[in-house]
Coordinates of C-alpha atoms in Angstrom, one line a residue:
M1 CA 92.9 115.9 99.0
S2 CA 96.4 114.8 98.5
S3 CA 99.5 116.4 99.4
Q4 CA 102.1 116.9 96.8
S5 CA 105.1 116.5 99.1
F6 CA 106.1 114.1 101.8
P7 CA 109.0 113.8 104.1
P8 CA 112.5 112.0 103.0
L9 CA 112.5 108.3 103.4
K10 CA 114.6 107.2 106.5
R11 CA 117.3 105.0 105.7
E12 CA 116.2 101.1 106.2
S13 CA 112.7 102.3 107.4
R14 CA 109.7 100.1 107.4
C15 CA 106.3 100.7 106.2
V16 CA 103.4 99.5 108.1
I17 CA 100.0 99.3 106.2
I18 CA 97.0 99.0 108.6
G19 CA 93.7 97.8 107.1
A20 CA 90.1 97.5 108.3
A21 CA 89.8 93.8 109.2
P22 CA 88.9 92.9 112.8
I23 CA 91.8 92.8 115.4
K24 CA 91.3 91.2 118.7
N25 CA 95.0 90.5 119.9
Y26 CA 96.2 94.0 120.2
K27 CA 98.8 93.4 122.6
K28 CA 100.4 90.8 120.6
I29 CA 99.9 92.9 117.3
R30 CA 101.6 95.8 119.0
S31 CA 104.7 94.0 119.9
F32 CA 105.6 94.0 116.3
L33 CA 105.4 97.8 115.8
G34 CA 108.6 100.0 115.8
N35 CA 109.1 103.7 116.8
D36 CA 110.5 104.3 113.3
D37 CA 107.9 102.8 111.2
F38 CA 106.1 104.9 108.5
V39 CA 102.4 104.1 109.2
I40 CA 99.7 104.1 106.5
V41 CA 96.3 103.7 107.7
C42 CA 93.5 102.6 105.0
D43 CA 90.1 103.8 105.7
G44 CA 88.4 101.5 108.3
G45 CA 91.8 100.8 109.9
L46 CA 91.4 104.3 111.5
N47 CA 89.3 102.2 114.1
H48 CA 92.4 100.5 115.5
L49 CA 94.7 103.4 115.9
R50 CA 93.6 104.0 119.7
K51 CA 94.2 100.4 120.6
L52 CA 97.3 100.0 118.5
K53 CA 98.7 103.2 120.1
V54 CA 100.1 104.5 116.7
K55 CA 99.8 107.7 114.9
P56 CA 99.5 107.5 111.2
N57 CA 102.0 109.1 108.7
L58 CA 99.5 108.9 105.8
I59 CA 95.7 108.1 105.5
I60 CA 94.5 106.6 102.5
G61 CA 90.7 105.5 101.4
D62 CA 87.6 106.2 99.9
F63 CA 86.0 106.4 103.3
D64 CA 83.2 104.1 102.8
S65 CA 83.9 102.3 106.4
H66 CA 85.2 105.3 108.4
K67 CA 84.6 108.9 108.0
N68 CA 87.4 111.1 106.8
P69 CA 89.1 112.6 109.8
H70 CA 90.1 115.8 107.9
S71 CA 93.1 116.1 110.0
K72 CA 96.6 117.6 109.4
I73 CA 98.0 114.2 108.4
E74 CA 98.5 113.8 104.7
T75 CA 95.4 112.2 103.3
I76 CA 94.8 110.6 99.8
V77 CA 91.0 110.5 99.1
L78 CA 90.3 107.7 96.9
P79 CA 86.9 107.4 94.5
H80 CA 84.6 104.7 95.4
E81 CA 84.8 103.2 91.9
K82 CA 88.2 101.9 91.2
D83 CA 90.5 98.9 90.4
D84 CA 92.7 98.9 93.4
T85 CA 91.3 98.4 96.8
D86 CA 92.5 100.8 99.6
S87 CA 95.1 98.4 100.8
V88 CA 96.7 97.8 97.4
F89 CA 96.8 101.6 96.5
A90 CA 98.6 102.0 99.8
L91 CA 101.1 99.4 99.0
K92 CA 101.6 101.0 95.5
T93 CA 102.1 104.5 97.0
A94 CA 104.5 103.2 99.6
L95 CA 106.5 101.3 96.8
S96 CA 106.7 104.5 94.8
R97 CA 108.2 106.2 97.8
G98 CA 111.0 103.7 97.9
Y99 CA 109.8 101.7 101.0
K100 CA 111.2 98.0 100.6
D101 CA 110.1 96.5 103.9
F102 CA 106.4 96.1 104.9
L103 CA 104.3 94.7 107.8
F104 CA 100.6 94.4 107.1
I105 CA 98.1 94.6 109.8
G106 CA 94.3 94.2 109.8
M107 CA 94.3 92.4 106.5
I108 CA 92.6 89.0 107.2
G109 CA 89.0 89.0 108.5
A110 CA 85.5 87.5 107.9
R111 CA 85.4 88.4 104.1
L112 CA 87.2 85.6 102.4
D113 CA 87.5 87.8 99.1
H114 CA 89.0 90.8 101.0
G115 CA 91.3 88.5 102.8
L116 CA 92.6 86.6 99.6
G117 CA 93.0 89.9 97.7
N118 CA 95.3 91.5 100.6
L119 CA 97.2 88.1 100.9
Y120 CA 98.5 88.6 97.4
M121 CA 100.0 91.8 98.2
L122 CA 102.9 89.5 99.7
V123 CA 103.4 88.2 96.0
K124 CA 103.3 91.9 94.9
C125 CA 106.0 92.7 97.2
Q126 CA 108.3 89.7 96.4
N127 CA 108.1 90.6 92.7
E128 CA 109.0 94.2 93.4
G129 CA 112.0 92.9 95.6
A130 CA 110.5 93.9 99.0
K131 CA 110.3 92.2 102.1
A132 CA 106.8 91.7 103.6
L133 CA 105.2 90.1 106.7
M134 CA 101.5 90.0 107.3
I135 CA 100.0 89.3 110.8
D136 CA 96.6 88.5 112.1
D137 CA 95.2 87.4 115.5
F138 CA 96.7 83.9 115.2
S139 CA 99.7 83.8 113.0
E140 CA 102.5 85.3 110.8
L141 CA 102.3 84.9 107.2
E142 CA 105.2 85.4 104.5
L143 CA 106.4 84.0 101.3
V144 CA 109.3 81.5 101.1
G145 CA 111.3 80.7 98.1
K146 CA 115.1 80.0 97.4
E147 CA 116.2 82.0 100.5
E148 CA 116.0 79.8 103.4
K149 CA 113.6 80.6 106.1
S150 CA 114.1 79.4 109.8
I151 CA 111.2 78.5 112.2
S152 CA 111.7 78.3 115.8
D153 CA 109.7 75.8 118.1
R154 CA 108.0 78.8 119.8
Y155 CA 105.4 78.4 117.2
A156 CA 102.6 75.8 117.6
Y157 CA 102.3 74.9 114.0
F158 CA 103.5 76.0 110.5
S159 CA 102.0 75.4 107.2
L160 CA 103.3 75.8 103.6
L161 CA 100.6 76.5 100.9
N162 CA 100.8 76.8 97.2
I163 CA 99.3 80.2 96.2
T164 CA 101.3 81.0 93.0
G165 CA 101.0 77.8 90.9
T166 CA 104.5 76.3 90.9
A167 CA 106.4 75.1 94.0
R168 CA 109.2 72.5 93.4
G169 CA 112.4 71.4 95.2
I170 CA 110.8 72.0 98.5
T171 CA 112.9 71.1 101.5
I172 CA 111.9 71.0 105.2
K173 CA 114.4 70.1 107.9
D174 CA 114.1 69.5 111.6
A175 CA 110.1 69.3 111.5
L176 CA 107.8 66.4 112.5
Y177 CA 107.1 66.1 108.5
P178 CA 110.2 66.7 106.6
L179 CA 110.5 67.1 103.0
E180 CA 113.5 66.9 100.5
N181 CA 112.9 68.1 96.8
A182 CA 109.2 67.9 97.0
E183 CA 106.5 69.5 95.1
I184 CA 103.3 71.1 96.3
T185 CA 100.5 71.8 93.9
P186 CA 97.6 74.1 94.3
E187 CA 95.1 71.4 94.1
Y188 CA 96.8 69.1 96.7
Q189 CA 97.9 71.1 99.8
Y190 CA 99.5 68.5 101.9
G191 CA 101.7 71.1 103.8
V192 CA 99.3 72.1 106.4
S193 CA 99.9 71.9 110.2
N194 CA 103.4 70.9 110.5
E195 CA 105.4 71.1 113.8
V196 CA 109.1 72.1 114.4
L197 CA 110.8 69.3 116.4
P198 CA 111.2 70.2 120.2
E199 CA 114.4 72.4 120.9
K200 CA 115.2 72.7 117.1
T201 CA 114.8 75.3 114.4
A202 CA 112.9 74.3 111.2
L203 CA 114.5 75.3 108.0
V204 CA 112.2 75.7 104.8
S205 CA 113.3 76.7 101.1
V206 CA 111.9 76.4 97.7
S207 CA 114.1 76.0 94.5
E208 CA 111.4 76.9 92.1
G209 CA 108.4 79.2 92.8
N210 CA 107.1 80.3 96.1
L211 CA 105.0 78.9 99.1
L212 CA 103.0 80.9 101.7
L213 CA 104.5 80.1 105.1
V214 CA 102.1 80.5 107.9
K215 CA 103.5 80.4 111.5
V216 CA 100.9 79.9 114.1
W217 CA 101.4 81.2 117.5
K218 CA 101.0 79.3 120.7

């Protein structure tokens, strides 16, 4: 059952989408959540609500991994046979409602196929002109392109991975392994496990294409 109306979008509000992948570091994940977030929970993501201490604004799923709670919260029930995963459908729904800032939680787990599928929601967001950050128990993941990204030395490591096919004009400053006008191809991922120089802030940019930036927590 799907509600035909929904509350007006708050100015500059962020949409948090919670998936079903396992979470162990709830304390760290909770530190990213805000009081004004619009929270969408996908099916098995309902298992995380108590430990994340959040209340959903919207529930979406085919309910193959969690029982439909049949609550008063707006719920969209999906068929089991569909093209979109629950998470992708949630993203498309949020985009259609005007959200342009996303935080993805519970998206990376033991299933490589599910994890990779969810990872490409970052690409979908960038193509739609939306900001997006994905977090798991160990790291923060986002795309970096022409807009320069900064990385503080509070991270243990950072990696740059080519997941979209073309990445040229790569610049890395104030890191253990700097680059200038470099290229990283999908078949040669040499941008793994770099480090920010002590008491510095590394700067990363890509003039053509995008890279996946993974910042690993200490």
